[in-house]
């Protein structure tokens, strides 16, 4: 298989970083996005730019672009703590978060296992800056496969060749370059799911309504040709809203197909203390709340009409920086030991050897970490051979080690 072109890549220097920083002050989203591709998909470049520009919050368009880039590339680089603080001014404050004794906290995996046997289509949404939704779905895939699900529709996917290749590349989409999203795609293919892109990636859609209709129609056309097939749909934010007045993708799909998808909201979670603070005190795993007398789930969101909401437990921070759920997303313990080196501020990427040997900088890591002065950290990975690769802001490789788990 031919390797995608990297002809747009620039050699980044201190001067080019300064130039991008200057341009990003005027148009954060355009130039920070461009820097990611032209820097050879160096996660540190857009992460650095988004942390060092200063945008006037009174300019709403510019400020939105800045916050979007900051939270997005923080999650790409593994700095999800930065993202949690960014929720403070997010639109997701419009939620119902008080305790309600009518609802019982249930293990989300067990409850979705039960739901999966009763429904042909299950839709999950996510916040694009919070990898927990991707990790949760990754761990849920074996349960869904056992319940007969064979299709995985992905809003973030932008190619068809991934099913043959078996893993994503930097060119497979945008959000799919985030390590937990990449791991979701790998796991789904390993389990035998057919991955299907369903958003407007071959041709742009003109406006929200056209995009929602395109998404719904893409899913419907596949299932119309395979009427017994069961499908998982992974979307962003409000696309799974079944409110007829909003008429977003999920409602349009229901109208087209006659299938009522079971829609599960993951997009309103946050570590900000005001959100789910009281609920998090009582849970240690992903939870769905249900009124066991009426068999009705609690959805929480006042913005989306969905069937249920997942509440994630409070994040435990390792070294006051790393999310425990992120570093321990694999199954086999491993200790990173860079305690004899000083790589403060550099990026540690853990990459599958067979992928990196074929595709180099186009490889999507299985894990990213912004390093502290010295790093000795317990993590977990799935079985396989990996490179521990440390790079600096200019893309220079300053450390590389091969490990086998």
Short mmCIF file of C-alpha atoms in Angstrom, two decimals:
data_model
loop_
_atom_site.label_atom_id
_atom_site.label_comp_id
_atom_site.label_asym_id
_atom_site.label_seq_id
_atom_site.Cartn_x
_atom_site.Cartn_y
_atom_site.Cartn_z
CA UNK A 1 0.00 0.00 0.00
CA UNK A 2 1.43 3.36 -1.00
CA UNK A 3 2.41 5.73 1.79
CA UNK A 4 0.43 9.00 1.76
CA UNK A 5 2.33 12.08 0.70
CA UNK A 6 4.11 14.27 3.23
CA UNK A 7 5.14 16.90 0.70
CA UNK A 8 3.55 19.74 2.69
CA UNK A 9 5.84 19.21 5.66
CA UNK A 10 8.10 22.09 6.74
CA UNK A 11 11.31 21.94 8.75
CA UNK A 12 10.33 23.75 11.93
CA UNK A 13 12.81 26.08 13.59
CA UNK A 14 12.67 28.69 16.31
CA UNK A 15 11.91 31.30 13.63
CA UNK A 16 9.08 29.29 12.09
CA UNK A 17 7.52 28.71 15.50
CA UNK A 18 7.68 32.47 16.13
CA UNK A 19 6.06 33.15 12.75
CA UNK A 20 3.22 30.70 13.41
CA UNK A 21 2.75 32.19 16.85
CA UNK A 22 2.38 35.65 15.30
CA UNK A 23 -0.13 34.41 12.71
CA UNK A 24 -2.08 32.42 15.31
CA UNK A 25 -2.64 35.60 17.32
CA UNK A 26 -4.77 36.87 14.42
CA UNK A 27 -6.48 33.62 13.40
CA UNK A 28 -5.93 30.87 15.99
CA UNK A 29 -7.88 28.04 14.41
CA UNK A 30 -6.56 28.36 10.86
CA UNK A 31 -2.89 28.64 11.69
CA UNK A 32 -2.75 26.23 14.62
CA UNK A 33 -4.48 23.57 12.53
CA UNK A 34 -2.09 24.23 9.65
CA UNK A 35 0.92 23.97 11.97
CA UNK A 36 -0.03 20.43 12.95
CA UNK A 37 0.12 19.12 9.39
CA UNK A 38 3.08 21.17 8.20
CA UNK A 39 5.17 20.26 11.27
CA UNK A 40 5.07 16.59 10.31
CA UNK A 41 2.18 15.97 12.73
CA UNK A 42 4.28 17.07 15.67
CA UNK A 43 1.73 17.21 18.51
CA UNK A 44 3.93 19.64 20.44
CA UNK A 45 3.70 22.45 17.87
CA UNK A 46 -0.07 23.16 18.02
CA UNK A 47 -0.02 22.37 21.75
CA UNK A 48 2.71 24.99 22.27
CA UNK A 49 1.04 27.59 20.04
CA UNK A 50 -2.36 27.23 21.68
CA UNK A 51 -0.81 27.62 25.15
CA UNK A 52 1.24 30.71 24.26
CA UNK A 53 -1.06 32.91 22.21
CA UNK A 54 -3.18 35.50 23.96
CA UNK A 55 -6.64 36.21 22.59
CA UNK A 56 -9.08 38.85 23.76
CA UNK A 57 -12.14 37.08 25.18
CA UNK A 58 -14.29 39.98 23.98
CA UNK A 59 -13.70 38.81 20.40
CA UNK A 60 -16.02 35.82 20.61
CA UNK A 61 -15.08 34.22 17.29
CA UNK A 62 -11.35 34.42 17.92
CA UNK A 63 -11.71 33.32 21.52
CA UNK A 64 -13.79 30.29 20.49
CA UNK A 65 -11.12 29.31 17.98
CA UNK A 66 -8.40 29.68 20.57
CA UNK A 67 -10.23 27.62 23.22
CA UNK A 68 -11.07 24.95 20.67
CA UNK A 69 -7.44 24.60 19.64
CA UNK A 70 -6.18 24.67 23.23
CA UNK A 71 -8.49 21.93 24.44
CA UNK A 72 -8.20 19.81 21.29
CA UNK A 73 -4.43 19.70 21.11
CA UNK A 74 -4.07 19.36 24.87
CA UNK A 75 -6.05 16.13 24.58
CA UNK A 76 -3.96 15.05 21.56
CA UNK A 77 -0.78 15.54 23.59
CA UNK A 78 -2.13 13.67 26.62
CA UNK A 79 -2.55 16.77 28.78
CA UNK A 80 -6.17 16.14 29.69
CA UNK A 81 -5.84 18.07 32.92
CA UNK A 82 -5.58 21.24 30.83
CA UNK A 83 -8.84 20.23 29.19
CA UNK A 84 -10.70 19.71 32.43
CA UNK A 85 -10.04 23.28 33.51
CA UNK A 86 -11.25 24.50 30.13
CA UNK A 87 -14.75 23.17 30.79
CA UNK A 88 -15.40 25.95 33.27
CA UNK A 89 -16.67 28.27 30.53
CA UNK A 90 -18.14 25.57 28.29
CA UNK A 91 -21.69 25.30 27.03
CA UNK A 92 -22.22 22.11 28.99
CA UNK A 93 -23.07 23.91 32.19
CA UNK A 94 -26.72 23.71 31.16
CA UNK A 95 -27.23 20.37 32.87
CA UNK A 96 -29.32 18.82 35.59
CA UNK A 97 -26.73 17.68 38.12
CA UNK A 98 -28.56 17.46 41.43
CA UNK A 99 -28.97 14.17 43.24
CA UNK A 100 -32.28 12.36 42.77
CA UNK A 101 -33.15 9.42 45.03
CA UNK A 102 -35.56 8.04 42.43
CA UNK A 103 -32.60 6.89 40.33
CA UNK A 104 -30.22 4.02 41.07
CA UNK A 105 -26.57 4.04 40.01
CA UNK A 106 -25.88 1.04 37.75
CA UNK A 107 -22.69 -0.27 36.18
CA UNK A 108 -22.72 1.26 32.69
CA UNK A 109 -21.13 -1.74 30.97
CA UNK A 110 -23.61 -4.21 32.46
CA UNK A 111 -26.56 -1.97 31.67
CA UNK A 112 -25.47 -1.36 28.08
CA UNK A 113 -25.00 -5.11 27.67
CA UNK A 114 -28.69 -5.48 28.49
CA UNK A 115 -29.65 -2.58 26.22
CA UNK A 116 -27.59 -4.00 23.34
CA UNK A 117 -29.66 -7.18 23.15
CA UNK A 118 -32.85 -5.14 22.70
CA UNK A 119 -31.75 -2.60 20.07
CA UNK A 120 -30.47 -2.71 16.51
CA UNK A 121 -28.72 0.67 16.60
CA UNK A 122 -26.95 2.28 19.55
CA UNK A 123 -25.55 5.79 19.21
CA UNK A 124 -22.87 7.22 21.48
CA UNK A 125 -21.74 10.80 21.43
CA UNK A 126 -18.57 12.33 22.80
CA UNK A 127 -16.97 15.62 23.62
CA UNK A 128 -14.22 15.92 21.01
CA UNK A 129 -11.77 17.13 23.67
CA UNK A 130 -12.38 14.33 26.20
CA UNK A 131 -10.82 10.94 25.29
CA UNK A 132 -12.76 9.10 28.03
CA UNK A 133 -15.71 8.51 25.72
CA UNK A 134 -13.39 6.87 23.20
CA UNK A 135 -11.73 4.74 25.86
CA UNK A 136 -15.09 3.68 27.30
CA UNK A 137 -16.38 2.60 23.88
CA UNK A 138 -13.12 0.74 23.18
CA UNK A 139 -13.56 -1.31 26.35
CA UNK A 140 -17.24 -1.86 25.54
CA UNK A 141 -16.65 -3.20 22.01
CA UNK A 142 -16.30 -6.90 23.01
CA UNK A 143 -19.67 -6.67 24.79
CA UNK A 144 -21.29 -5.09 21.74
CA UNK A 145 -19.72 -7.66 19.39
CA UNK A 146 -21.07 -10.48 21.54
CA UNK A 147 -24.52 -8.88 21.26
CA UNK A 148 -24.35 -9.09 17.47
CA UNK A 149 -23.09 -5.64 16.46
CA UNK A 150 -20.93 -5.67 13.34
CA UNK A 151 -20.85 -2.08 12.02
CA UNK A 152 -19.12 0.89 13.62
CA UNK A 153 -20.06 4.22 12.01
CA UNK A 154 -17.57 6.99 12.84
CA UNK A 155 -18.10 10.70 12.36
CA UNK A 156 -14.38 11.37 12.73
CA UNK A 157 -13.20 8.86 10.10
CA UNK A 158 -12.31 10.20 6.64
CA UNK A 159 -11.13 7.13 4.72
CA UNK A 160 -12.23 3.63 3.65
CA UNK A 161 -8.83 1.87 3.44
CA UNK A 162 -8.47 1.54 7.20
CA UNK A 163 -10.36 -1.77 7.27
CA UNK A 164 -7.75 -3.31 4.97
CA UNK A 165 -4.76 -1.68 6.71
CA UNK A 166 -5.96 -2.44 10.23
CA UNK A 167 -4.92 0.80 11.92
CA UNK A 168 -5.27 4.58 11.50
CA UNK A 169 -2.81 7.09 10.10
CA UNK A 170 -2.54 10.80 10.68
CA UNK A 171 -4.38 11.16 7.37
CA UNK A 172 -7.34 8.96 8.42
CA UNK A 173 -9.23 11.90 9.88
CA UNK A 174 -8.62 14.69 12.35
CA UNK A 175 -9.86 13.55 15.77
CA UNK A 176 -8.71 10.02 14.89
CA UNK A 177 -5.13 11.29 15.45
CA UNK A 178 -5.80 11.46 19.20
CA UNK A 179 -4.25 8.27 20.67
CA UNK A 180 -7.39 6.95 22.40
CA UNK A 181 -9.36 7.39 19.18
CA UNK A 182 -6.65 5.50 17.30
CA UNK A 183 -6.85 2.68 19.83
CA UNK A 184 -10.63 2.54 19.39
CA UNK A 185 -10.19 2.01 15.65
CA UNK A 186 -7.52 -0.67 16.10
CA UNK A 187 -9.63 -2.59 18.61
CA UNK A 188 -12.76 -2.45 16.46
CA UNK A 189 -10.94 -3.87 13.43
CA UNK A 190 -9.33 -6.61 15.55
CA UNK A 191 -12.77 -7.65 16.77
CA UNK A 192 -14.15 -7.82 13.23
CA UNK A 193 -16.21 -4.62 13.12
CA UNK A 194 -16.62 -2.96 9.72
CA UNK A 195 -15.61 0.69 10.11
CA UNK A 196 -17.68 3.12 8.05
CA UNK A 197 -17.14 6.88 7.68
CA UNK A 198 -20.50 8.61 7.44
CA UNK A 199 -19.85 12.35 7.59
CA UNK A 200 -19.35 14.76 4.67
CA UNK A 201 -15.78 13.78 3.86
CA UNK A 202 -15.95 13.10 0.12
CA UNK A 203 -17.76 16.37 -0.58
CA UNK A 204 -18.49 19.26 1.78
CA UNK A 205 -22.02 19.74 3.07
CA UNK A 206 -23.61 23.17 2.81
CA UNK A 207 -24.92 24.03 6.25
CA UNK A 208 -26.05 22.14 9.33
CA UNK A 209 -29.26 20.68 7.90
CA UNK A 210 -27.51 19.21 4.88
CA UNK A 211 -24.83 17.70 7.07
CA UNK A 212 -27.36 16.13 9.47
CA UNK A 213 -29.30 14.68 6.54
CA UNK A 214 -26.15 13.34 4.91
CA UNK A 215 -25.11 11.59 8.11
CA UNK A 216 -28.53 10.03 8.64
CA UNK A 217 -28.81 8.94 5.02
CA UNK A 218 -25.34 7.37 4.99
CA UNK A 219 -26.18 5.19 7.98
CA UNK A 220 -29.64 4.35 6.64
CA UNK A 221 -28.40 3.32 3.18
CA UNK A 222 -25.94 0.83 4.65
CA UNK A 223 -28.53 -0.74 6.95
CA UNK A 224 -31.19 -0.77 4.21
CA UNK A 225 -28.92 -3.13 2.27
CA UNK A 226 -28.26 -5.19 5.42
CA UNK A 227 -31.59 -5.11 7.26
CA UNK A 228 -30.57 -7.57 9.99
CA UNK A 229 -27.27 -5.86 10.78
CA UNK A 230 -26.69 -4.20 14.14
CA UNK A 231 -24.76 -0.95 14.23
CA UNK A 232 -22.89 1.29 16.66
CA UNK A 233 -22.76 4.97 15.71
CA UNK A 234 -20.09 7.23 17.27
CA UNK A 235 -20.83 10.94 16.90
CA UNK A 236 -19.98 14.30 18.36
CA UNK A 237 -22.13 16.21 20.83
CA UNK A 238 -25.66 16.97 19.60
CA UNK A 239 -25.83 14.74 16.52
CA UNK A 240 -27.49 12.03 18.62
CA UNK A 241 -30.22 14.44 19.77
CA UNK A 242 -33.65 12.88 19.03
CA UNK A 243 -35.59 16.11 19.56
CA UNK A 244 -37.94 16.48 16.52
CA UNK A 245 -37.72 20.27 16.81
CA UNK A 246 -33.93 20.25 16.51
CA UNK A 247 -34.08 17.62 13.75
CA UNK A 248 -30.49 16.48 14.12
CA UNK A 249 -28.98 13.28 12.73
CA UNK A 250 -30.50 10.79 15.19
CA UNK A 251 -34.05 12.06 14.62
CA UNK A 252 -33.54 12.16 10.85
CA UNK A 253 -32.23 8.58 10.92
CA UNK A 254 -35.25 7.45 12.96
CA UNK A 255 -37.58 9.10 10.44
CA UNK A 256 -35.80 7.55 7.44
CA UNK A 257 -35.38 4.04 8.78
CA UNK A 258 -38.19 3.51 11.25
CA UNK A 259 -35.49 2.35 13.70
CA UNK A 260 -35.45 4.13 17.05
CA UNK A 261 -31.75 4.27 18.02
CA UNK A 262 -30.83 4.05 21.68
CA UNK A 263 -28.79 7.22 22.25
CA UNK A 264 -26.21 7.48 25.03
CA UNK A 265 -24.73 10.82 26.05
CA UNK A 266 -21.06 11.00 27.10
CA UNK A 267 -20.42 14.64 26.25
CA UNK A 268 -21.31 16.51 29.43
CA UNK A 269 -18.71 14.98 31.74
CA UNK A 270 -16.06 17.14 33.34
CA UNK A 271 -13.80 17.28 36.36
CA UNK A 272 -14.92 20.82 37.13
CA UNK A 273 -16.31 20.53 40.69
CA UNK A 274 -19.74 21.90 39.88
CA UNK A 275 -20.50 19.13 37.39
CA UNK A 276 -21.65 15.81 38.89
CA UNK A 277 -19.68 16.59 42.06
CA UNK A 278 -22.24 14.97 44.36
CA UNK A 279 -22.72 11.97 42.10
CA UNK A 280 -19.01 11.29 41.68
CA UNK A 281 -18.60 10.85 45.44
CA UNK A 282 -20.57 7.61 45.20
CA UNK A 283 -19.13 5.93 42.09
CA UNK A 284 -15.83 4.32 41.09
CA UNK A 285 -16.71 3.23 37.57
CA UNK A 286 -18.70 4.46 34.58
CA UNK A 287 -22.31 4.69 35.71
CA UNK A 288 -25.79 4.99 34.24
CA UNK A 289 -28.66 6.16 36.44
CA UNK A 290 -32.00 4.40 36.14
CA UNK A 291 -35.38 4.53 37.84
CA UNK A 292 -35.80 0.80 38.39
CA UNK A 293 -39.54 1.19 39.04
CA UNK A 294 -40.35 3.00 35.79
CA UNK A 295 -37.44 1.55 33.76
CA UNK A 296 -36.50 5.08 32.67
CA UNK A 297 -32.89 6.25 32.50
CA UNK A 298 -31.76 9.64 33.68
CA UNK A 299 -30.34 11.68 30.81
CA UNK A 300 -29.23 14.85 32.70
CA UNK A 301 -28.77 17.08 29.67
CA UNK A 302 -31.22 19.92 29.11
CA UNK A 303 -29.75 20.41 25.64
CA UNK A 304 -30.02 16.94 24.09
CA UNK A 305 -32.96 14.53 23.99
CA UNK A 306 -31.24 11.19 24.52
CA UNK A 307 -32.06 7.90 26.26
CA UNK A 308 -29.33 7.77 28.91
CA UNK A 309 -26.21 9.54 30.16
CA UNK A 310 -22.94 7.99 31.30
CA UNK A 311 -21.28 9.60 34.31
CA UNK A 312 -17.56 8.90 34.67
CA UNK A 313 -15.93 8.70 38.10
CA UNK A 314 -13.60 11.40 39.35
CA UNK A 315 -10.20 11.28 37.68
CA UNK A 316 -7.22 10.28 39.78
CA UNK A 317 -4.15 12.34 38.85
CA UNK A 318 -0.71 10.72 38.85
CA UNK A 319 2.18 13.06 39.72
CA UNK A 320 -0.50 15.77 39.75
CA UNK A 321 -0.39 15.75 35.94
CA UNK A 322 -1.35 12.47 34.29
CA UNK A 323 -4.86 10.99 34.25
CA UNK A 324 -4.79 7.50 35.74
CA UNK A 325 -7.39 6.23 33.25
CA UNK A 326 -5.26 7.47 30.34
CA UNK A 327 -1.92 5.97 31.42
CA UNK A 328 -3.57 2.70 32.39
CA UNK A 329 -5.74 2.22 29.34
CA UNK A 330 -3.95 -1.02 28.42
CA UNK A 331 -3.96 -4.44 30.10
CA UNK A 332 -0.31 -5.22 30.93
CA UNK A 333 1.71 -3.18 33.47
CA UNK A 334 4.92 -1.50 32.34
CA UNK A 335 7.24 1.04 33.99
CA UNK A 336 8.64 3.90 31.94
CA UNK A 337 12.02 4.84 33.39
CA UNK A 338 13.55 8.02 32.04
CA UNK A 339 14.74 9.11 35.47
CA UNK A 340 18.36 9.47 34.31
CA UNK A 341 17.41 11.86 31.53
CA UNK A 342 15.98 15.39 31.50
CA UNK A 343 13.30 15.83 28.87
CA UNK A 344 11.12 18.46 30.52
CA UNK A 345 8.43 19.66 28.14
CA UNK A 346 9.27 17.10 25.46
CA UNK A 347 6.72 14.66 24.09
CA UNK A 348 6.90 10.94 24.74
CA UNK A 349 4.96 9.02 22.10
CA UNK A 350 4.45 5.28 22.39
CA UNK A 351 4.02 3.81 18.92
CA UNK A 352 3.43 0.31 17.60
CA UNK A 353 6.64 -0.85 15.90
CA UNK A 354 5.04 -2.39 12.83
CA UNK A 355 3.08 0.80 12.16
CA UNK A 356 6.00 3.18 12.70
CA UNK A 357 8.38 1.05 10.62
CA UNK A 358 5.95 1.32 7.67
CA UNK A 359 4.63 4.87 7.99
CA UNK A 360 7.00 6.87 10.19
CA UNK A 361 5.61 10.27 11.18
CA UNK A 362 2.16 9.34 9.87
CA UNK A 363 1.77 6.83 12.72
CA UNK A 364 -0.87 7.53 15.37
CA UNK A 365 0.60 6.81 18.84
CA UNK A 366 -1.15 4.55 21.32
CA UNK A 367 -0.22 7.01 24.08
CA UNK A 368 1.23 10.52 24.38
CA UNK A 369 2.73 12.15 27.48
CA UNK A 370 4.19 15.61 28.08
CA UNK A 371 7.29 14.80 30.11
CA UNK A 372 8.30 16.33 33.39
CA UNK A 373 11.95 16.90 34.36
CA UNK A 374 12.45 13.20 34.98
CA UNK A 375 9.91 10.50 34.39
CA UNK A 376 9.53 7.17 36.08
CA UNK A 377 5.92 6.24 35.63
CA UNK A 378 3.83 3.08 35.82
CA UNK A 379 1.56 2.68 32.81
CA UNK A 380 -0.17 -0.22 31.08
CA UNK A 381 -0.13 -1.27 27.44
CA UNK A 382 -1.65 -4.06 25.42
CA UNK A 383 0.55 -6.94 24.29
CA UNK A 384 2.92 -6.01 21.47
CA UNK A 385 6.17 -4.32 20.44
CA UNK A 386 6.47 -0.55 20.80
CA UNK A 387 8.85 2.34 20.36
CA UNK A 388 9.21 4.85 23.18
CA UNK A 389 10.02 7.94 21.16
CA UNK A 390 10.80 11.36 22.65
CA UNK A 391 10.70 14.41 20.36
CA UNK A 392 11.15 18.12 20.94
CA UNK A 393 9.23 21.16 19.72
CA UNK A 394 11.12 21.16 16.41
CA UNK A 395 10.41 17.50 15.67
CA UNK A 396 13.90 16.28 16.55
CA UNK A 397 14.04 12.75 17.94
CA UNK A 398 16.03 12.94 21.18
CA UNK A 399 15.37 9.45 22.55
CA UNK A 400 14.15 6.14 21.17
CA UNK A 401 13.81 2.72 22.76
CA UNK A 402 12.12 -0.47 21.61
CA UNK A 403 10.15 -2.49 24.15
CA UNK A 404 8.10 -5.67 23.97
CA UNK A 405 5.21 -6.27 26.32
#
